Coordinates of C-alpha atoms in Angstrom, one line a residue:
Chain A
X18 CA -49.7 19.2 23.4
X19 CA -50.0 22.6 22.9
X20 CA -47.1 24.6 25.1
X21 CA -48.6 27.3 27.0
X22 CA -45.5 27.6 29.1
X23 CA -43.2 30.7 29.1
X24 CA -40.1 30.9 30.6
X25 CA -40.3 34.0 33.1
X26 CA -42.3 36.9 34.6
X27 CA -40.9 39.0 31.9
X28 CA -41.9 36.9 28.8
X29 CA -45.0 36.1 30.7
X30 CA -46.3 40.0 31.1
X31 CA -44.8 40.8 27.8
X32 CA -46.8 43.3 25.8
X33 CA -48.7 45.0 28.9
X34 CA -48.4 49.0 28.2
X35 CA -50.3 52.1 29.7
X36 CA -54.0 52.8 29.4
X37 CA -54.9 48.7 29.5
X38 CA -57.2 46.8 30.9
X39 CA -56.8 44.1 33.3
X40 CA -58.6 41.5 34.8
X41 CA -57.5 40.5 38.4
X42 CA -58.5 37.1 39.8
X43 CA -58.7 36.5 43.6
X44 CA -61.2 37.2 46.7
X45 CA -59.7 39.2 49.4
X46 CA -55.8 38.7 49.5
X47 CA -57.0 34.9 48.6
X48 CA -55.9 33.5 45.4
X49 CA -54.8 36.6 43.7
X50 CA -52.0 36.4 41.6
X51 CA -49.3 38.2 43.4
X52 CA -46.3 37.5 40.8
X53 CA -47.7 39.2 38.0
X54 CA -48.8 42.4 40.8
X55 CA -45.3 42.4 41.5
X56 CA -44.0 42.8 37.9
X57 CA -46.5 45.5 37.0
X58 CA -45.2 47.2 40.0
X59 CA -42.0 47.2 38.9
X60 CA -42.5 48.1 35.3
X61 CA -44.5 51.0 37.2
X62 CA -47.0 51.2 33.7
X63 CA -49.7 53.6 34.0
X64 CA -53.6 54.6 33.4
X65 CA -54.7 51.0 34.2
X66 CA -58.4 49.6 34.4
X67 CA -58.7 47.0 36.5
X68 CA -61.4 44.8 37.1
X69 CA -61.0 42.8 40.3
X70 CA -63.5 41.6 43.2
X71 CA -61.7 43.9 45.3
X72 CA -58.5 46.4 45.7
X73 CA -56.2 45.0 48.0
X74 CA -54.8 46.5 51.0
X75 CA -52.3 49.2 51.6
X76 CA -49.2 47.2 51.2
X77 CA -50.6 44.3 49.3
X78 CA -52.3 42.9 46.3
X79 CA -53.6 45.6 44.0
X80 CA -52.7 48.0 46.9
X81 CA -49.3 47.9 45.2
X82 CA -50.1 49.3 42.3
X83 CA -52.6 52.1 44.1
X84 CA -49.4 53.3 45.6
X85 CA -47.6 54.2 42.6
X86 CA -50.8 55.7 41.3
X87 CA -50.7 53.2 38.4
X88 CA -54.8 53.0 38.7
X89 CA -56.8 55.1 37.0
X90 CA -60.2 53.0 37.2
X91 CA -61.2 50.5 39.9
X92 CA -63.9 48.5 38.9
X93 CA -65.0 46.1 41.7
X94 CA -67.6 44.8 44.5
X95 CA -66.0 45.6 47.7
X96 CA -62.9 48.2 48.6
X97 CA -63.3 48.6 51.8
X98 CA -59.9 47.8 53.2
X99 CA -57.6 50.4 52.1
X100 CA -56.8 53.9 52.9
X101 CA -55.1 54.8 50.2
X102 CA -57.7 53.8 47.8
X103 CA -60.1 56.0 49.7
X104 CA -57.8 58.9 49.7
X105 CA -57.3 58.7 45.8
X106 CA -61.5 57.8 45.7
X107 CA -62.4 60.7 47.5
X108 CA -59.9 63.4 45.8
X109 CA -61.2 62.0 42.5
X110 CA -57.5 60.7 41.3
X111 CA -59.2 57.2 41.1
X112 CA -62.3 56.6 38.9
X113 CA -64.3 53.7 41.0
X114 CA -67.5 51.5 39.3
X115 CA -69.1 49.5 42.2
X116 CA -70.9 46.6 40.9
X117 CA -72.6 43.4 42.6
X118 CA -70.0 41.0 43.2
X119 CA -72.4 38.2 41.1
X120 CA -72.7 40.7 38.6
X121 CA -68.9 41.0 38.4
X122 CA -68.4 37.1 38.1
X123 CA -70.7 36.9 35.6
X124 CA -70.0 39.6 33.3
X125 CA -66.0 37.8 33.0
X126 CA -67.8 34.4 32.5
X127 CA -69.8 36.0 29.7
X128 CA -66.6 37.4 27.6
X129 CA -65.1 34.4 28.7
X130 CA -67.8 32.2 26.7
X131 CA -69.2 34.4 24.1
X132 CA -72.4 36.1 25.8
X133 CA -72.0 40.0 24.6
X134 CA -74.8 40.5 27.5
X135 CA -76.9 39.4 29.9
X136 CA -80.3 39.7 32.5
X137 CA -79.7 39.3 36.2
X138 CA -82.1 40.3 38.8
X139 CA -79.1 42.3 40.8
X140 CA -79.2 46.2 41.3
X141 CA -83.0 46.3 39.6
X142 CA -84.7 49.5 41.8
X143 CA -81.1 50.9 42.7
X144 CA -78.5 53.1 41.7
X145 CA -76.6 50.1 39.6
X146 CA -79.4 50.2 36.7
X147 CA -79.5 53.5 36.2
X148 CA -79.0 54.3 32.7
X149 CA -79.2 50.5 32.0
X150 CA -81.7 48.4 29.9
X151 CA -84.4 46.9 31.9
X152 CA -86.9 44.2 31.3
X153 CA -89.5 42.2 32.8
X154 CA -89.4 38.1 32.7
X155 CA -92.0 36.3 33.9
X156 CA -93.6 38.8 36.3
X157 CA -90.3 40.0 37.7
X158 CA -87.3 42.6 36.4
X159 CA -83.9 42.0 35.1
X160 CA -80.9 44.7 33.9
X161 CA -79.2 44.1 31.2
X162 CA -75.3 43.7 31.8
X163 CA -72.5 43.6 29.6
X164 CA -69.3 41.0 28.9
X165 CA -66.2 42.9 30.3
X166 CA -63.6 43.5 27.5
X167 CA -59.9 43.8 29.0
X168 CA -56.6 43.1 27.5
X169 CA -54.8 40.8 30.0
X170 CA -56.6 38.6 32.5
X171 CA -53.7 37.3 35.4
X172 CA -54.6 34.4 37.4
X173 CA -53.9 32.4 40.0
X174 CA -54.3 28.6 40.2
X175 CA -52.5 25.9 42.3
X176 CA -51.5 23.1 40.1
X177 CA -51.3 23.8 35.9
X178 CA -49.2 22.2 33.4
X179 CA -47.6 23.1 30.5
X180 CA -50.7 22.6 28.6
X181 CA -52.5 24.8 30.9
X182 CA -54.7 22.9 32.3
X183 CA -55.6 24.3 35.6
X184 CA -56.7 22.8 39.8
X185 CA -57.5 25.8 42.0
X186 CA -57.6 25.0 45.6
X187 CA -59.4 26.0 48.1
X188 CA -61.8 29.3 47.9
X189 CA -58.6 30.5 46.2
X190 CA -60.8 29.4 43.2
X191 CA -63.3 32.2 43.2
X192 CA -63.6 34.6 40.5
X193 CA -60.2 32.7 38.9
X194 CA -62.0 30.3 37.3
X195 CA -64.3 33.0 35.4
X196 CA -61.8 35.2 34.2
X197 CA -60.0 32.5 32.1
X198 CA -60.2 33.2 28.6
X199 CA -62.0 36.3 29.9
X200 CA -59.9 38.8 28.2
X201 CA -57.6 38.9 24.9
X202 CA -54.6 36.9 26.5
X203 CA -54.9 35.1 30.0
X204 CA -51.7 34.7 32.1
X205 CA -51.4 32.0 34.6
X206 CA -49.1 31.5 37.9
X207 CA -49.2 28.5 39.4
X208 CA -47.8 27.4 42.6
X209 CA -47.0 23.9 41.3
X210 CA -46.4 23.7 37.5
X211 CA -46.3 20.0 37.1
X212 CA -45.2 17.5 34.1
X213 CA -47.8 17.5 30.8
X214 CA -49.8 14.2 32.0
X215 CA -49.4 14.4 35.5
X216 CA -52.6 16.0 36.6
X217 CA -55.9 13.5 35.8
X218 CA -58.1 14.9 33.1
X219 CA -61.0 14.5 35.5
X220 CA -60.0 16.5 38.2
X221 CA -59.0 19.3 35.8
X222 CA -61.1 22.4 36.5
X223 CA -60.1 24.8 33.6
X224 CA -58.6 23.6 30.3
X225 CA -55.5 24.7 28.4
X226 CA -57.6 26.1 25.6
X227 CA -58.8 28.9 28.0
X228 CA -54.5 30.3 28.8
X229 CA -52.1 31.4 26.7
X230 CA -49.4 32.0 29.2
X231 CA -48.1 29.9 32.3
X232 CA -45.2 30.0 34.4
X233 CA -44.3 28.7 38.1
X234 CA -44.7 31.9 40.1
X235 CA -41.5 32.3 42.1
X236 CA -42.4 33.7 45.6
X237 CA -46.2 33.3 46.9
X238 CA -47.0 35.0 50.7
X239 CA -50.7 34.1 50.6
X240 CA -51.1 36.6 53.2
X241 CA -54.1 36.1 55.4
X242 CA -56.5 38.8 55.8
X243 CA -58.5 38.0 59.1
X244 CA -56.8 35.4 61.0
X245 CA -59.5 33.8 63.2
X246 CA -59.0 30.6 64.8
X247 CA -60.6 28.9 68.0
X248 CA -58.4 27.3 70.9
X249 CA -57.8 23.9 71.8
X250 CA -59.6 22.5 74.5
Chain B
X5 CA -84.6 43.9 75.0
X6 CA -82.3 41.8 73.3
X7 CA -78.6 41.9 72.3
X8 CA -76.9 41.4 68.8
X9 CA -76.4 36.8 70.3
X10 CA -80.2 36.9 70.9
X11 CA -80.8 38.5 67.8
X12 CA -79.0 36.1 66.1
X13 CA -80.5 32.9 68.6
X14 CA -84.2 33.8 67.7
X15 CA -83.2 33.8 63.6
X16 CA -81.7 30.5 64.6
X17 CA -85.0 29.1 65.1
X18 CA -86.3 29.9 61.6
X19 CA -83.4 27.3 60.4
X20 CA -84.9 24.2 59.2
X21 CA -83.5 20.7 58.2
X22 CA -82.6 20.6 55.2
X23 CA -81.4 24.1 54.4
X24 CA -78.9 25.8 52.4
X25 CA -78.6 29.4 54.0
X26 CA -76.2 32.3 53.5
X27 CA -75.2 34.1 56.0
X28 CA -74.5 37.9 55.9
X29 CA -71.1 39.7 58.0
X30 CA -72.5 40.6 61.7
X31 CA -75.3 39.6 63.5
X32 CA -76.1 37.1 60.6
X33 CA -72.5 35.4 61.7
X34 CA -73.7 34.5 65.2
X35 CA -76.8 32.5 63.6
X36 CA -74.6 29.7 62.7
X37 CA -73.6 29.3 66.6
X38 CA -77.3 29.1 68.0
X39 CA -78.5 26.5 65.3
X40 CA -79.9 23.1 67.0
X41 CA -78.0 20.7 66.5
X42 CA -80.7 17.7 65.5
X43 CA -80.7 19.0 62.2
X44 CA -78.5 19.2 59.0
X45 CA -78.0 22.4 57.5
X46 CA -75.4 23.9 55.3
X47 CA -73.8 27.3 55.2
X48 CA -73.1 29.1 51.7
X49 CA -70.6 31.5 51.4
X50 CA -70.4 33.4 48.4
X51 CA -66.9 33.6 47.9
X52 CA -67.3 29.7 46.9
X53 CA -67.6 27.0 49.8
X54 CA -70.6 24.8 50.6
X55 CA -70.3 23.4 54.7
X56 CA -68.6 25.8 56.5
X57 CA -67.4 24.7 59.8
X58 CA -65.8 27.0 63.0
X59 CA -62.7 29.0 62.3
X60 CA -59.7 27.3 62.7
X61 CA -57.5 25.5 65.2
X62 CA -54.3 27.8 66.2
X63 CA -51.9 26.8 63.7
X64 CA -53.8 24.9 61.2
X65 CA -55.3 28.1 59.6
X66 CA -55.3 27.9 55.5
X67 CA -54.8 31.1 53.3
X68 CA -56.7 29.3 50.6
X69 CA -59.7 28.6 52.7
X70 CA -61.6 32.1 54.1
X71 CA -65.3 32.6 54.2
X72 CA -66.8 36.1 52.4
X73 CA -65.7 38.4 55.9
X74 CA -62.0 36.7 54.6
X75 CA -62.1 35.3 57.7
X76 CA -59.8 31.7 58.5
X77 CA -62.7 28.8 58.5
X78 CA -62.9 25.2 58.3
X79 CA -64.8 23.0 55.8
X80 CA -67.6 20.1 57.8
X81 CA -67.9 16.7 55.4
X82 CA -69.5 17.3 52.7
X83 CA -68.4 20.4 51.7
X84 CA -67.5 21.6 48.6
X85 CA -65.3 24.4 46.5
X86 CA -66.8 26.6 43.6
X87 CA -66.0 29.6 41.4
X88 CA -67.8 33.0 41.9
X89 CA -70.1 32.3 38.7
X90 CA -71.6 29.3 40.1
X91 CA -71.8 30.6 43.8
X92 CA -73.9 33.1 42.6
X93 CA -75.4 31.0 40.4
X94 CA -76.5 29.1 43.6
X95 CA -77.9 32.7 44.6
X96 CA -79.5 33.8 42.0
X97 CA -80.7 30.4 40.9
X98 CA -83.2 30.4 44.2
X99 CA -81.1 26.9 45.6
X100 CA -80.1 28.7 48.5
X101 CA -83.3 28.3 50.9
X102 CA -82.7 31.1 53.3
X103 CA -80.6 34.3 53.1
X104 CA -80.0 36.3 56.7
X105 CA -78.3 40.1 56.6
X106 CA -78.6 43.1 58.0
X107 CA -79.5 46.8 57.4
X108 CA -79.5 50.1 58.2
X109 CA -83.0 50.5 56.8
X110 CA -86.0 48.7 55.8
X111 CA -89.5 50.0 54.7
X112 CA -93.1 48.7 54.9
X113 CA -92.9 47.5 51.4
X114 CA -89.4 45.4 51.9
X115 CA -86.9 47.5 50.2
X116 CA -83.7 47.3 52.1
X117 CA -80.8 49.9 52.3
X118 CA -77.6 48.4 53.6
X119 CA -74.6 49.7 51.2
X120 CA -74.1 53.0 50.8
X121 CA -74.1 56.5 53.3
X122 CA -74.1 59.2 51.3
X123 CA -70.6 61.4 52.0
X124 CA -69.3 58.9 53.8
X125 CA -66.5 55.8 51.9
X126 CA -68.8 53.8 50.3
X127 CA -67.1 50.0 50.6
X128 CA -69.4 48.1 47.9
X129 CA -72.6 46.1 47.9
X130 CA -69.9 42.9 47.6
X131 CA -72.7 40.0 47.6
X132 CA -75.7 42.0 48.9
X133 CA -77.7 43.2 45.6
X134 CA -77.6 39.5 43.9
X135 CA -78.7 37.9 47.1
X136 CA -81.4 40.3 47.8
X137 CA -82.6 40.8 44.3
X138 CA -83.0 36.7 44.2
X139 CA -83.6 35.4 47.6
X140 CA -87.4 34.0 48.4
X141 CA -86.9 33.9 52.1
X142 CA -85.1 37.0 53.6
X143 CA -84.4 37.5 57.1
X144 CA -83.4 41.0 57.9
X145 CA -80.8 40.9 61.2
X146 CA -80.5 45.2 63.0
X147 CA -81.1 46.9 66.0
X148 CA -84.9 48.7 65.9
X149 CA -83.1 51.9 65.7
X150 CA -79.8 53.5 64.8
X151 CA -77.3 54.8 67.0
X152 CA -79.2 57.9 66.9
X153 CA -82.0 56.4 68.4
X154 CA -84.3 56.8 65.5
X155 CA -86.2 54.2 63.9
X156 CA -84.8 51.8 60.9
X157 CA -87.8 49.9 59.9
X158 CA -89.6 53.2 57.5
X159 CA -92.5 54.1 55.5
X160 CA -89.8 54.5 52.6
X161 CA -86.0 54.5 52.9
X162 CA -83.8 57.5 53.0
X163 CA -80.4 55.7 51.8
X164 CA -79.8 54.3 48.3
X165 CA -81.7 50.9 47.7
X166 CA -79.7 47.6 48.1
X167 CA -82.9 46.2 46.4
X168 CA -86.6 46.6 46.2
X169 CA -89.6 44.6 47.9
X170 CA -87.7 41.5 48.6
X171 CA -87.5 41.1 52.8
X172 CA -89.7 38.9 54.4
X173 CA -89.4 39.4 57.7
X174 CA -87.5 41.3 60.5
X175 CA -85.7 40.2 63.7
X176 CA -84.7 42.9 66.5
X177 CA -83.4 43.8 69.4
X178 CA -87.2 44.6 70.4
X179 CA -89.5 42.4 67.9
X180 CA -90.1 40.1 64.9
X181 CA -92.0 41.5 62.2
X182 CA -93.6 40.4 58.9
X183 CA -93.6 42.5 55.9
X184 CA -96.7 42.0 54.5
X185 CA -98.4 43.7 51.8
X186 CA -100.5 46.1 54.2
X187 CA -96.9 46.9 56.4
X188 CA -94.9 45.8 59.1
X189 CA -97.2 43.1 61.2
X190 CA -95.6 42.6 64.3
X191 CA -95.5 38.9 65.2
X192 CA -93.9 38.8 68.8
X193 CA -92.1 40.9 71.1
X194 CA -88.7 40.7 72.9
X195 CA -88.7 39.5 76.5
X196 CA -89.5 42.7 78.6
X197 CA -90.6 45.0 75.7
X198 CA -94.5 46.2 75.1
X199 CA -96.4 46.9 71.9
X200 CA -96.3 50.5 72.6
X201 CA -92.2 50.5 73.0
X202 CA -92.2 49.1 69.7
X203 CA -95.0 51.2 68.2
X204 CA -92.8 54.0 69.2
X205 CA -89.8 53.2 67.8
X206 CA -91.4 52.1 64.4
X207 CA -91.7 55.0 61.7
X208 CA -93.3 53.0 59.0
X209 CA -97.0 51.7 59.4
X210 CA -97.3 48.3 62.1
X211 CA -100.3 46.4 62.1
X212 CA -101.1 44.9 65.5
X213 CA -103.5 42.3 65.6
X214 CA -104.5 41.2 68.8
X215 CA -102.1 39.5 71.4
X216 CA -98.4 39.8 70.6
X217 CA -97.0 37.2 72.1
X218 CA -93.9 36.9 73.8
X219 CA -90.8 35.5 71.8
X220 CA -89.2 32.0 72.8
X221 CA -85.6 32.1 72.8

């Protein structure tokens, strides 16, 4: 067995610095990793690019690091739940690269398995392919999109061992999965880091060989973002 | 004329057994509420779940398990978890047999605009471009006209593209409407509104061909 695990947040984030680029896991406030947020908070580094489905809110998720103007570039699907992100948008303190949110998932799985590019159907006739490659398959068009690069990927699982193998749970999975291996060194918190042989190789959604740091995160709100619910009869 | 629930209980009856369908945030949202309930379909969402169900009971709401509004849902048996990759996949991939969403503008050729205002926050396309650009069958969800009163369904679209000749067909407050290659055919009207009504509040070309029917509910 290969040990993936390190022994805090600090060994775990060691070797993050200004002008990096990160990869985010997480839909919404689901499934993002909120330990690793936390500590980049507090080391409070600077000129970030981060690639995540979306940008948090105010006081949560990558919101966090909005506040201490620790963004430079937002690259993402959705941002439509913050105000301080559109303040810094709209002043022009934040760079921001809107992309479809398939396009988005894809372009991590590509870095993640060694595509430098690829065709998808997405954004051909609009704004997103300008400047882009186009071509025609089969009678209809494709853009050409590229593998994102980034220097740390965090993510968030549910279960992981020492090994780090990884079970997501839920649609906590989402773009989590994808970003494994993604960029030059993946860093895993897991709610549940269990004993090396405890999880069934079946049921094992990504494989050790894909993280090269894992720890237990130590606090996890899992805040919900639109509580809706129906009432008993 | 029709509100956003009979919108959304006329689409309803373009559900068939059988299908996988994605539902966009809005109107599309109250489709899954009007579906009969003889047949079995399945709702996507693209943040990776297979069988939605209805939100929640009070206190048995699940951080981990939101549909793409990040809204608190259940799962129905038979319902699975997936990564982004593959949920598009699913999109893109054409295995998802009917994709509903709205619009703020749609022209006689089927391009749709439904992301951006210019000067105003843009929020992202999130979902919208991949499921437009791939989608076969496209149900466009709006009101006839904007707040404004003036028409959404145009010779050409003013707003930035979400994607290019891909919707099929159109369901109002006022009308159903095919977009064929010639324009917008209209195929039935709302309970209480006339061909004229909706000739008026239709920019782009409509092709009437004989009787418009009246639509069933």
């Amino acid at each position: 067995m290969i040990n993936k695990k390190v022994a805090n947040i600090t060994e775990a984030l060691d070797g993050v610095s200004d002008n990096m680029t990160f990869m985010f896991g997480g839909f919404g406030l689901s499934g993002i990793p909120e330990n690793a947020i936390a500590e980049l908070v507090k080391r409070n580094i600077k000129g970030l690019t981060c690639i995540s489905n979306n940008a948090g809110v105010d006081n949560f998720g990558l919101g966090l690091l909005l506040q201490q103007k620790q963004i430079k570039k937002m690259i993402s699907s959705y941002v439509g739940e913050n105000d301080e992100f559109e303040r810094q948008m709209l002043s022009g303190e934040l760079d921001v690269e809107l992309i479809p949110q398939g396009t988005l998932a894809e372009r991590a799985r590509a870095a993640q398995c060694g595509f430098p590019a690829f065709y998808t159907p997405a954004g051909f006739g609009t704004e997103v392919a300008e400047g882009k490659e186009t071509r025609e398959f089969n009678g209809k068009m494709y853009v050409l999109e590229h593998a994102f690069n980034a220097d740390f990927g965090f993510i968030k699982a549910w279960k992981g061992d020492a090994a780090g193998n990884l079970i997501f749970k839920g649609t906590a999975r989402n773009f989590n999965p994808n970003m494994c291996g993604a960029a030059k060194i993946t860093v895993v918190e897991v709610e549940e880091l269990v004993p090396v042989g405890e999880l069934d190789p079946n049921q094992i959604h990504i494989p050790g060989i894909f993280v090269q740091r894992i720890f237990q995160g130590e606090k996890f709100e899992k805040r919900i973002e639109q509580l809706t619910v129906r009432q008993k009869a | 004329m029709l509100d956003k629930n009979g919108i959304a209980k006329r689409i309803a009856r373009e559900v068939e057994d059988g299908f996988y369908v994605n539902l966009g945030i809005g109107i599309p949202t109250l489709v899954a509420n009007y579906v009969r309930d003889d047949i079995e379909v399945e709702f996507q969402s693209e943040n990776g779940v297979l069988g939605m169900g209805p939100f929640p009971f009070e206190g048995d709401e699940d951080a981990d398990i939101i549909n793409a509004g990040k809204q608190t849902i259940t799962t129905l048996p038979g319902a699975s978890f997936f990564d982004s990759a593959m949920s598009f996949g699913m999109i893109r991939g054409q295995h998802v047999d009917l994709t509903i969403l709205g619009a703020m503008e749609v022209s006689e050729n089927g391009d749709i605009a439904n992301w951006k205002i210019p000067g105003k926050m843009v929020k992202g396309m999130g979902g919208a471009m991949d499921l437009v650009a791939s989608a076969e069958n496209i149900i466009v969800a709006m009101m006839h006209t904007n707040r404004a009163g003036a028409s959404k369904l145009l010779k050409s679209c003013s707003l930035p593209l979400t994607g290019v000749a891909c919707v099929k067909k159109i369901v109002t407050n006022m009308a159903v409407i095919e977009v064929t290659p010639k324009g917008f055919k209209l195929l039935e009207r709302a309970p209480g509104v006339s061909v004229e009504e909706i000739k008026n509040a239709t920019e782009g070309a409509l092709i009437i061909d004989g009787d418009i029917p009246e639509m069933i509910l």
